[in-house]
Amino acid sequence: MQGSILQLIDSDYSGYILGTGGDNFKYSFPNATVMAVRGNLTKRNIPPQRTLFLAT
């Protein structure tokens, strides 16, 4: 998934999250592979992954 649409993704999503942003809510996608997020706010609102890149 790409774009500022993190809040639209179901919590059971099982694909890749790459370069997306979100709003000021906490997110958990236990079945997804989170590779990169956009912005520090989104990075703080996603549980830590082994490797998480920040896209600015």
PDB file of N, H, CA, C and O in Angstrom:
ATOM      1  N   MET A   1       0.846  -1.170   0.000  1.00  0.00           N
ATOM      2  CA  MET A   1       0.000   0.000   0.000  1.00  0.00           C
ATOM      3  C   MET A   1       0.894   1.235   0.000  1.00  0.00           C
ATOM      4  O   MET A   1       1.938   1.256   0.652  1.00  0.00           O
ATOM      5  N   GLN A   2       0.485   2.241  -0.719  1.00  0.00           N
ATOM      6  H   GLN A   2      -0.363   2.224  -1.248  1.00  0.00           H
ATOM      7  CA  GLN A   2       1.227   3.496  -0.757  1.00  0.00           C
ATOM      8  C   GLN A   2       0.279   4.668  -0.633  1.00  0.00           C
ATOM      9  O   GLN A   2      -0.904   4.558  -0.955  1.00  0.00           O
ATOM     10  N   GLY A   3       0.798   5.794  -0.165  1.00  0.00           N
ATOM     11  H   GLY A   3       1.759   5.884   0.097  1.00  0.00           H
ATOM     12  CA  GLY A   3       0.003   7.013  -0.016  1.00  0.00           C
ATOM     13  C   GLY A   3      -0.350   7.254   1.439  1.00  0.00           C
ATOM     14  O   GLY A   3       0.005   6.451   2.302  1.00  0.00           O
ATOM     15  N   SER A   4      -1.034   8.332   1.722  1.00  0.00           N
ATOM     16  H   SER A   4      -1.323   8.984   1.021  1.00  0.00           H
ATOM     17  CA  SER A   4      -1.452   8.667   3.090  1.00  0.00           C
ATOM     18  C   SER A   4      -2.791   8.006   3.383  1.00  0.00           C
ATOM     19  O   SER A   4      -3.806   8.677   3.574  1.00  0.00           O
ATOM     20  N   ILE A   5      -2.772   6.698   3.415  1.00  0.00           N
ATOM     21  H   ILE A   5      -1.947   6.153   3.260  1.00  0.00           H
ATOM     22  CA  ILE A   5      -4.018   5.945   3.535  1.00  0.00           C
ATOM     23  C   ILE A   5      -3.962   4.887   4.633  1.00  0.00           C
ATOM     24  O   ILE A   5      -4.806   3.990   4.662  1.00  0.00           O
ATOM     25  N   LEU A   6      -2.999   4.971   5.524  1.00  0.00           N
ATOM     26  H   LEU A   6      -2.314   5.699   5.500  1.00  0.00           H
ATOM     27  CA  LEU A   6      -2.829   3.942   6.536  1.00  0.00           C
ATOM     28  C   LEU A   6      -4.106   3.728   7.347  1.00  0.00           C
ATOM     29  O   LEU A   6      -4.412   2.598   7.726  1.00  0.00           O
ATOM     30  N   GLN A   7      -4.841   4.782   7.612  1.00  0.00           N
ATOM     31  H   GLN A   7      -4.592   5.700   7.304  1.00  0.00           H
ATOM     32  CA  GLN A   7      -6.060   4.667   8.395  1.00  0.00           C
ATOM     33  C   GLN A   7      -7.165   3.910   7.664  1.00  0.00           C
ATOM     34  O   GLN A   7      -8.163   3.539   8.280  1.00  0.00           O
ATOM     35  N   LEU A   8      -7.007   3.676   6.370  1.00  0.00           N
ATOM     36  H   LEU A   8      -6.195   3.978   5.869  1.00  0.00           H
ATOM     37  CA  LEU A   8      -8.014   2.958   5.587  1.00  0.00           C
ATOM     38  C   LEU A   8      -7.740   1.464   5.480  1.00  0.00           C
ATOM     39  O   LEU A   8      -8.579   0.722   4.971  1.00  0.00           O
ATOM     40  N   ILE A   9      -6.584   1.010   5.950  1.00  0.00           N
ATOM     41  H   ILE A   9      -5.902   1.613   6.364  1.00  0.00           H
ATOM     42  CA  ILE A   9      -6.189  -0.390   5.815  1.00  0.00           C
ATOM     43  C   ILE A   9      -6.733  -1.192   6.994  1.00  0.00           C
ATOM     44  O   ILE A   9      -6.610  -0.770   8.143  1.00  0.00           O
ATOM     45  N   ASP A  10      -7.335  -2.348   6.710  1.00  0.00           N
ATOM     46  H   ASP A  10      -7.435  -2.690   5.776  1.00  0.00           H
ATOM     47  CA  ASP A  10      -7.824  -3.237   7.766  1.00  0.00           C
ATOM     48  C   ASP A  10      -6.663  -3.783   8.579  1.00  0.00           C
ATOM     49  O   ASP A  10      -5.576  -4.004   8.045  1.00  0.00           O
ATOM     50  N   SER A  11      -6.885  -3.998   9.857  1.00  0.00           N
ATOM     51  H   SER A  11      -7.767  -3.819  10.291  1.00  0.00           H
ATOM     52  CA  SER A  11      -5.816  -4.491  10.745  1.00  0.00           C
ATOM     53  C   SER A  11      -5.371  -5.904  10.389  1.00  0.00           C
ATOM     54  O   SER A  11      -4.298  -6.327  10.820  1.00  0.00           O
ATOM     55  N   ASP A  12      -6.162  -6.649   9.615  1.00  0.00           N
ATOM     56  H   ASP A  12      -7.033  -6.305   9.265  1.00  0.00           H
ATOM     57  CA  ASP A  12      -5.762  -7.991   9.214  1.00  0.00           C
ATOM     58  C   ASP A  12      -5.074  -8.023   7.839  1.00  0.00           C
ATOM     59  O   ASP A  12      -4.862  -9.097   7.276  1.00  0.00           O
ATOM     60  N   TYR A  13      -4.732  -6.858   7.308  1.00  0.00           N
ATOM     61  H   TYR A  13      -4.904  -5.986   7.765  1.00  0.00           H
ATOM     62  CA  TYR A  13      -4.015  -6.763   6.027  1.00  0.00           C
ATOM     63  C   TYR A  13      -2.735  -7.570   6.107  1.00  0.00           C
ATOM     64  O   TYR A  13      -2.009  -7.489   7.097  1.00  0.00           O
ATOM     65  N   SER A  14      -2.448  -8.357   5.060  1.00  0.00           N
ATOM     66  H   SER A  14      -3.038  -8.423   4.255  1.00  0.00           H
ATOM     67  CA  SER A  14      -1.283  -9.244   5.110  1.00  0.00           C
ATOM     68  C   SER A  14      -0.281  -8.997   3.991  1.00  0.00           C
ATOM     69  O   SER A  14       0.532  -9.871   3.695  1.00  0.00           O
ATOM     70  N   GLY A  15      -0.322  -7.837   3.371  1.00  0.00           N
ATOM     71  H   GLY A  15      -0.983  -7.127   3.612  1.00  0.00           H
ATOM     72  CA  GLY A  15       0.629  -7.517   2.306  1.00  0.00           C
ATOM     73  C   GLY A  15       1.780  -6.670   2.821  1.00  0.00           C
ATOM     74  O   GLY A  15       2.139  -6.723   3.997  1.00  0.00           O
ATOM     75  N   TYR A  16       2.351  -5.889   1.912  1.00  0.00           N
ATOM     76  H   TYR A  16       2.059  -5.846   0.956  1.00  0.00           H
ATOM     77  CA  TYR A  16       3.471  -5.007   2.234  1.00  0.00           C
ATOM     78  C   TYR A  16       2.969  -3.580   2.437  1.00  0.00           C
ATOM     79  O   TYR A  16       2.069  -3.120   1.734  1.00  0.00           O
ATOM     80  N   ILE A  17       3.554  -2.900   3.393  1.00  0.00           N
ATOM     81  H   ILE A  17       4.284  -3.274   3.964  1.00  0.00           H
ATOM     82  CA  ILE A  17       3.311  -1.476   3.597  1.00  0.00           C
ATOM     83  C   ILE A  17       4.624  -0.776   3.315  1.00  0.00           C
ATOM     84  O   ILE A  17       5.626  -1.004   3.994  1.00  0.00           O
ATOM     85  N   LEU A  18       4.607   0.086   2.296  1.00  0.00           N
ATOM     86  H   LEU A  18       3.794   0.270   1.744  1.00  0.00           H
ATOM     87  CA  LEU A  18       5.844   0.695   1.811  1.00  0.00           C
ATOM     88  C   LEU A  18       5.609   2.166   1.497  1.00  0.00           C
ATOM     89  O   LEU A  18       4.975   2.501   0.496  1.00  0.00           O
ATOM     90  N   GLY A  19       6.118   3.036   2.351  1.00  0.00           N
ATOM     91  H   GLY A  19       6.632   2.764   3.165  1.00  0.00           H
ATOM     92  CA  GLY A  19       6.066   4.466   2.090  1.00  0.00           C
ATOM     93  C   GLY A  19       4.721   5.106   2.308  1.00  0.00           C
ATOM     94  O   GLY A  19       4.408   6.105   1.660  1.00  0.00           O
ATOM     95  N   THR A  20       3.922   4.570   3.190  1.00  0.00           N
ATOM     96  H   THR A  20       4.176   3.759   3.716  1.00  0.00           H
ATOM     97  CA  THR A  20       2.616   5.158   3.452  1.00  0.00           C
ATOM     98  C   THR A  20       2.645   6.008   4.708  1.00  0.00           C
ATOM     99  O   THR A  20       3.524   5.849   5.554  1.00  0.00           O
ATOM    100  N   GLY A  21       1.705   6.890   4.825  1.00  0.00           N
ATOM    101  H   GLY A  21       0.991   7.020   4.138  1.00  0.00           H
ATOM    102  CA  GLY A  21       1.584   7.732   6.004  1.00  0.00           C
ATOM    103  C   GLY A  21       0.221   7.548   6.634  1.00  0.00           C
ATOM    104  O   GLY A  21      -0.678   6.950   6.044  1.00  0.00           O
ATOM    105  N   GLY A  22       0.082   8.066   7.832  1.00  0.00           N
ATOM    106  H   GLY A  22       0.812   8.552   8.312  1.00  0.00           H
ATOM    107  CA  GLY A  22      -1.186   7.952   8.534  1.00  0.00           C
ATOM    108  C   GLY A  22      -1.454   9.180   9.374  1.00  0.00           C
ATOM    109  O   GLY A  22      -0.733  10.176   9.311  1.00  0.00           O
ATOM    110  N   ASP A  23      -2.492   9.085  10.149  1.00  0.00           N
ATOM    111  H   ASP A  23      -3.077   8.276  10.200  1.00  0.00           H
ATOM    112  CA  ASP A  23      -2.856  10.201  11.012  1.00  0.00           C
ATOM    113  C   ASP A  23      -2.338   9.940  12.430  1.00  0.00           C
ATOM    114  O   ASP A  23      -1.398   9.165  12.608  1.00  0.00           O
ATOM    115  N   ASN A  24      -2.931  10.567  13.421  1.00  0.00           N
ATOM    116  H   ASN A  24      -3.694  11.196  13.277  1.00  0.00           H
ATOM    117  CA  ASN A  24      -2.406  10.506  14.779  1.00  0.00           C
ATOM    118  C   ASN A  24      -3.014   9.369  15.609  1.00  0.00           C
ATOM    119  O   ASN A  24      -3.316   9.561  16.787  1.00  0.00           O
ATOM    120  N   PHE A  25      -3.194   8.198  15.013  1.00  0.00           N
ATOM    121  H   PHE A  25      -2.949   8.042  14.056  1.00  0.00           H
ATOM    122  CA  PHE A  25      -3.712   7.037  15.721  1.00  0.00           C
ATOM    123  C   PHE A  25      -2.641   5.957  15.770  1.00  0.00           C
ATOM    124  O   PHE A  25      -1.741   5.928  14.930  1.00  0.00           O
ATOM    125  N   LYS A  26      -2.738   5.071  16.753  1.00  0.00           N
ATOM    126  H   LYS A  26      -3.468   5.094  17.436  1.00  0.00           H
ATOM    127  CA  LYS A  26      -1.830   3.929  16.850  1.00  0.00           C
ATOM    128  C   LYS A  26      -2.308   2.844  15.891  1.00  0.00           C
ATOM    129  O   LYS A  26      -3.507   2.582  15.791  1.00  0.00           O
ATOM    130  N   TYR A  27      -1.376   2.218  15.191  1.00  0.00           N
ATOM    131  H   TYR A  27      -0.403   2.431  15.272  1.00  0.00           H
ATOM    132  CA  TYR A  27      -1.708   1.186  14.219  1.00  0.00           C
ATOM    133  C   TYR A  27      -1.010  -0.112  14.573  1.00  0.00           C
ATOM    134  O   TYR A  27       0.086  -0.119  15.132  1.00  0.00           O
ATOM    135  N   SER A  28      -1.667  -1.210  14.236  1.00  0.00           N
ATOM    136  H   SER A  28      -2.558  -1.204  13.782  1.00  0.00           H
ATOM    137  CA  SER A  28      -1.061  -2.522  14.398  1.00  0.00           C
ATOM    138  C   SER A  28      -1.484  -3.387  13.218  1.00  0.00           C
ATOM    139  O   SER A  28      -2.673  -3.598  12.977  1.00  0.00           O
ATOM    140  N   PHE A  29      -0.501  -3.877  12.498  1.00  0.00           N
ATOM    141  H   PHE A  29       0.464  -3.706  12.694  1.00  0.00           H
ATOM    142  CA  PHE A  29      -0.738  -4.760  11.360  1.00  0.00           C
ATOM    143  C   PHE A  29       0.108  -6.010  11.555  1.00  0.00           C
ATOM    144  O   PHE A  29       1.153  -6.145  10.920  1.00  0.00           O
ATOM    145  N   PRO A  30      -0.320  -6.932  12.422  1.00  0.00           N
ATOM    146  CA  PRO A  30       0.510  -8.083  12.762  1.00  0.00           C
ATOM    147  C   PRO A  30       0.804  -9.016  11.593  1.00  0.00           C
ATOM    148  O   PRO A  30       1.791  -9.752  11.628  1.00  0.00           O
ATOM    149  N   ASN A  31      -0.035  -9.000  10.558  1.00  0.00           N
ATOM    150  H   ASN A  31      -0.836  -8.403  10.529  1.00  0.00           H
ATOM    151  CA  ASN A  31       0.171  -9.898   9.415  1.00  0.00           C
ATOM    152  C   ASN A  31       0.869  -9.221   8.243  1.00  0.00           C
ATOM    153  O   ASN A  31       1.194  -9.879   7.255  1.00  0.00           O
ATOM    154  N   ALA A  32       1.102  -7.930   8.339  1.00  0.00           N
ATOM    155  H   ALA A  32       0.838  -7.395   9.142  1.00  0.00           H
ATOM    156  CA  ALA A  32       1.716  -7.179   7.238  1.00  0.00           C
ATOM    157  C   ALA A  32       3.227  -7.082   7.436  1.00  0.00           C
ATOM    158  O   ALA A  32       3.739  -7.206   8.549  1.00  0.00           O
ATOM    159  N   THR A  33       3.913  -6.861   6.340  1.00  0.00           N
ATOM    160  H   THR A  33       3.497  -6.761   5.436  1.00  0.00           H
ATOM    161  CA  THR A  33       5.336  -6.566   6.367  1.00  0.00           C
ATOM    162  C   THR A  33       5.491  -5.067   6.171  1.00  0.00           C
ATOM    163  O   THR A  33       5.289  -4.551   5.072  1.00  0.00           O
ATOM    164  N   VAL A  34       5.851  -4.372   7.243  1.00  0.00           N
ATOM    165  H   VAL A  34       6.016  -4.791   8.136  1.00  0.00           H
ATOM    166  CA  VAL A  34       6.015  -2.925   7.184  1.00  0.00           C
ATOM    167  C   VAL A  34       7.472  -2.641   6.841  1.00  0.00           C
ATOM    168  O   VAL A  34       8.372  -2.935   7.628  1.00  0.00           O
ATOM    169  N   MET A  35       7.696  -2.069   5.666  1.00  0.00           N
ATOM    170  H   MET A  35       6.965  -1.830   5.027  1.00  0.00           H
ATOM    171  CA  MET A  35       9.055  -1.825   5.198  1.00  0.00           C
ATOM    172  C   MET A  35       9.460  -0.366   5.336  1.00  0.00           C
ATOM    173  O   MET A  35      10.622  -0.072   5.614  1.00  0.00           O
ATOM    174  N   ALA A  36       8.525   0.544   5.149  1.00  0.00           N
ATOM    175  H   ALA A  36       7.581   0.305   4.923  1.00  0.00           H
ATOM    176  CA  ALA A  36       8.835   1.969   5.252  1.00  0.00           C
ATOM    177  C   ALA A  36       7.547   2.729   5.506  1.00  0.00           C
ATOM    178  O   ALA A  36       6.480   2.353   5.021  1.00  0.00           O
ATOM    179  N   VAL A  37       7.661   3.792   6.266  1.00  0.00           N
ATOM    180  H   VAL A  37       8.527   4.097   6.660  1.00  0.00           H
ATOM    181  CA  VAL A  37       6.520   4.684   6.494  1.00  0.00           C
ATOM    182  C   VAL A  37       6.948   6.105   6.191  1.00  0.00           C
ATOM    183  O   VAL A  37       8.139   6.403   6.106  1.00  0.00           O
ATOM    184  N   ARG A  38       5.970   6.977   6.028  1.00  0.00           N
ATOM    185  H   ARG A  38       5.002   6.735   6.097  1.00  0.00           H
ATOM    186  CA  ARG A  38       6.259   8.359   5.673  1.00  0.00           C
ATOM    187  C   ARG A  38       6.018   9.257   6.874  1.00  0.00           C
ATOM    188  O   ARG A  38       4.880   9.433   7.311  1.00  0.00           O
ATOM    189  N   GLY A  39       7.082   9.819   7.399  1.00  0.00           N
ATOM    190  H   GLY A  39       8.006   9.676   7.044  1.00  0.00           H
ATOM    191  CA  GLY A  39       6.981  10.784   8.482  1.00  0.00           C
ATOM    192  C   GLY A  39       7.188  10.196   9.862  1.00  0.00           C
ATOM    193  O   GLY A  39       6.889   9.029  10.114  1.00  0.00           O
ATOM    194  N   ASN A  40       7.707  11.029  10.750  1.00  0.00           N
ATOM    195  H   ASN A  40       7.950  11.977  10.545  1.00  0.00           H
ATOM    196  CA  ASN A  40       7.982  10.610  12.122  1.00  0.00           C
ATOM    197  C   ASN A  40       6.706  10.285  12.898  1.00  0.00           C
ATOM    198  O   ASN A  40       6.713   9.383  13.736  1.00  0.00           O
ATOM    199  N   LEU A  41       5.627  10.993  12.638  1.00  0.00           N
ATOM    200  H   LEU A  41       5.622  11.726  11.958  1.00  0.00           H
ATOM    201  CA  LEU A  41       4.370  10.726  13.328  1.00  0.00           C
ATOM    202  C   LEU A  41       3.911   9.297  13.048  1.00  0.00           C
ATOM    203  O   LEU A  41       3.546   8.568  13.970  1.00  0.00           O
ATOM    204  N   THR A  42       3.931   8.900  11.791  1.00  0.00           N
ATOM    205  H   THR A  42       4.228   9.492  11.042  1.00  0.00           H
ATOM    206  CA  THR A  42       3.528   7.540  11.436  1.00  0.00           C
ATOM    207  C   THR A  42       4.483   6.525  12.041  1.00  0.00           C
ATOM    208  O   THR A  42       4.046   5.481  12.526  1.00  0.00           O
ATOM    209  N   LYS A  43       5.764   6.809  12.021  1.00  0.00           N
ATOM    210  H   LYS A  43       6.118   7.657  11.627  1.00  0.00           H
ATOM    211  CA  LYS A  43       6.749   5.887  12.589  1.00  0.00           C
ATOM    212  C   LYS A  43       6.487   5.659  14.082  1.00  0.00           C
ATOM    213  O   LYS A  43       6.615   4.533  14.564  1.00  0.00           O
ATOM    214  N   ARG A  44       6.129   6.697  14.803  1.00  0.00           N
ATOM    215  H   ARG A  44       6.025   7.611  14.412  1.00  0.00           H
ATOM    216  CA  ARG A  44       5.836   6.570  16.239  1.00  0.00           C
ATOM    217  C   ARG A  44       4.555   5.786  16.493  1.00  0.00           C
ATOM    218  O   ARG A  44       4.404   5.191  17.560  1.00  0.00           O
ATOM    219  N   ASN A  45       3.632   5.773  15.539  1.00  0.00           N
ATOM    220  H   ASN A  45       3.754   6.256  14.672  1.00  0.00           H
ATOM    221  CA  ASN A  45       2.323   5.153  15.728  1.00  0.00           C
ATOM    222  C   ASN A  45       2.212   3.728  15.212  1.00  0.00           C
ATOM    223  O   ASN A  45       1.124   3.152  15.200  1.00  0.00           O
ATOM    224  N   ILE A  46       3.335   3.156  14.783  1.00  0.00           N
ATOM    225  H   ILE A  46       4.219   3.624  14.793  1.00  0.00           H
ATOM    226  CA  ILE A  46       3.354   1.754  14.344  1.00  0.00           C
ATOM    227  C   ILE A  46       4.302   0.995  15.264  1.00  0.00           C
ATOM    228  O   ILE A  46       5.400   1.473  15.546  1.00  0.00           O
ATOM    229  N   PRO A  47       3.890  -0.192  15.740  1.00  0.00           N
ATOM    230  CA  PRO A  47       4.801  -0.971  16.588  1.00  0.00           C
ATOM    231  C   PRO A  47       6.118  -1.230  15.861  1.00  0.00           C
ATOM    232  O   PRO A  47       6.136  -1.382  14.639  1.00  0.00           O
ATOM    233  N   PRO A  48       7.217  -1.279  16.607  1.00  0.00           N
ATOM    234  CA  PRO A  48       8.534  -1.479  15.994  1.00  0.00           C
ATOM    235  C   PRO A  48       8.614  -2.774  15.172  1.00  0.00           C
ATOM    236  O   PRO A  48       8.072  -3.809  15.559  1.00  0.00           O
ATOM    237  N   GLN A  49       9.288  -2.686  14.059  1.00  0.00           N
ATOM    238  H   GLN A  49       9.728  -1.845  13.745  1.00  0.00           H
ATOM    239  CA  GLN A  49       9.593  -3.842  13.209  1.00  0.00           C
ATOM    240  C   GLN A  49      11.096  -4.083  13.310  1.00  0.00           C
ATOM    241  O   GLN A  49      11.827  -3.260  13.859  1.00  0.00           O
ATOM    242  N   ARG A  50      11.545  -5.198  12.785  1.00  0.00           N
ATOM    243  H   ARG A  50      10.951  -5.866  12.338  1.00  0.00           H
ATOM    244  CA  ARG A  50      12.992  -5.444  12.794  1.00  0.00           C
ATOM    245  C   ARG A  50      13.723  -4.361  12.023  1.00  0.00           C
ATOM    246  O   ARG A  50      14.728  -3.833  12.499  1.00  0.00           O
ATOM    247  N   THR A  51      13.237  -4.026  10.846  1.00  0.00           N
ATOM    248  H   THR A  51      12.421  -4.455  10.459  1.00  0.00           H
ATOM    249  CA  THR A  51      13.817  -2.941  10.051  1.00  0.00           C
ATOM    250  C   THR A  51      12.677  -2.067   9.569  1.00  0.00           C
ATOM    251  O   THR A  51      11.749  -2.543   8.915  1.00  0.00           O
ATOM    252  N   LEU A  52      12.750  -0.806   9.889  1.00  0.00           N
ATOM    253  H   LEU A  52      13.503  -0.418  10.420  1.00  0.00           H
ATOM    254  CA  LEU A  52      11.713   0.129   9.446  1.00  0.00           C
ATOM    255  C   LEU A  52      12.413   1.384   8.944  1.00  0.00           C
ATOM    256  O   LEU A  52      13.127   2.052   9.691  1.00  0.00           O
ATOM    257  N   PHE A  53      12.200   1.695   7.677  1.00  0.00           N
ATOM    258  H   PHE A  53      11.620   1.153   7.069  1.00  0.00           H
ATOM    259  CA  PHE A  53      12.800   2.873   7.081  1.00  0.00           C
ATOM    260  C   PHE A  53      11.806   4.016   7.129  1.00  0.00           C
ATOM    261  O   PHE A  53      10.594   3.814   7.071  1.00  0.00           O
ATOM    262  N   LEU A  54      12.335   5.197   7.234  1.00  0.00           N
ATOM    263  H   LEU A  54      13.321   5.362   7.281  1.00  0.00           H
ATOM    264  CA  LEU A  54      11.520   6.398   7.271  1.00  0.00           C
ATOM    265  C   LEU A  54      11.654   7.122   5.938  1.00  0.00           C
ATOM    266  O   LEU A  54      12.750   7.531   5.554  1.00  0.00           O
ATOM    267  N   ALA A  55      10.551   7.277   5.244  1.00  0.00           N
ATOM    268  H   ALA A  55       9.661   6.945   5.556  1.00  0.00           H
ATOM    269  CA  ALA A  55      10.541   8.027   3.997  1.00  0.00           C
ATOM    270  C   ALA A  55      10.122   9.447   4.312  1.00  0.00           C
ATOM    271  O   ALA A  55       9.104   9.661   4.971  1.00  0.00           O
ATOM    272  N   THR A  56      10.891  10.423   3.850  1.00  0.00           N
ATOM    273  H   THR A  56      11.718  10.250   3.314  1.00  0.00           H
ATOM    274  CA  THR A  56      10.545  11.812   4.135  1.00  0.00           C
ATOM    275  C   THR A  56      10.144  12.536   2.878  1.00  0.00           C
ATOM    276  O   THR A  56       9.818  13.722   2.926  1.00  0.00           O
TER     277      THR A  56
END
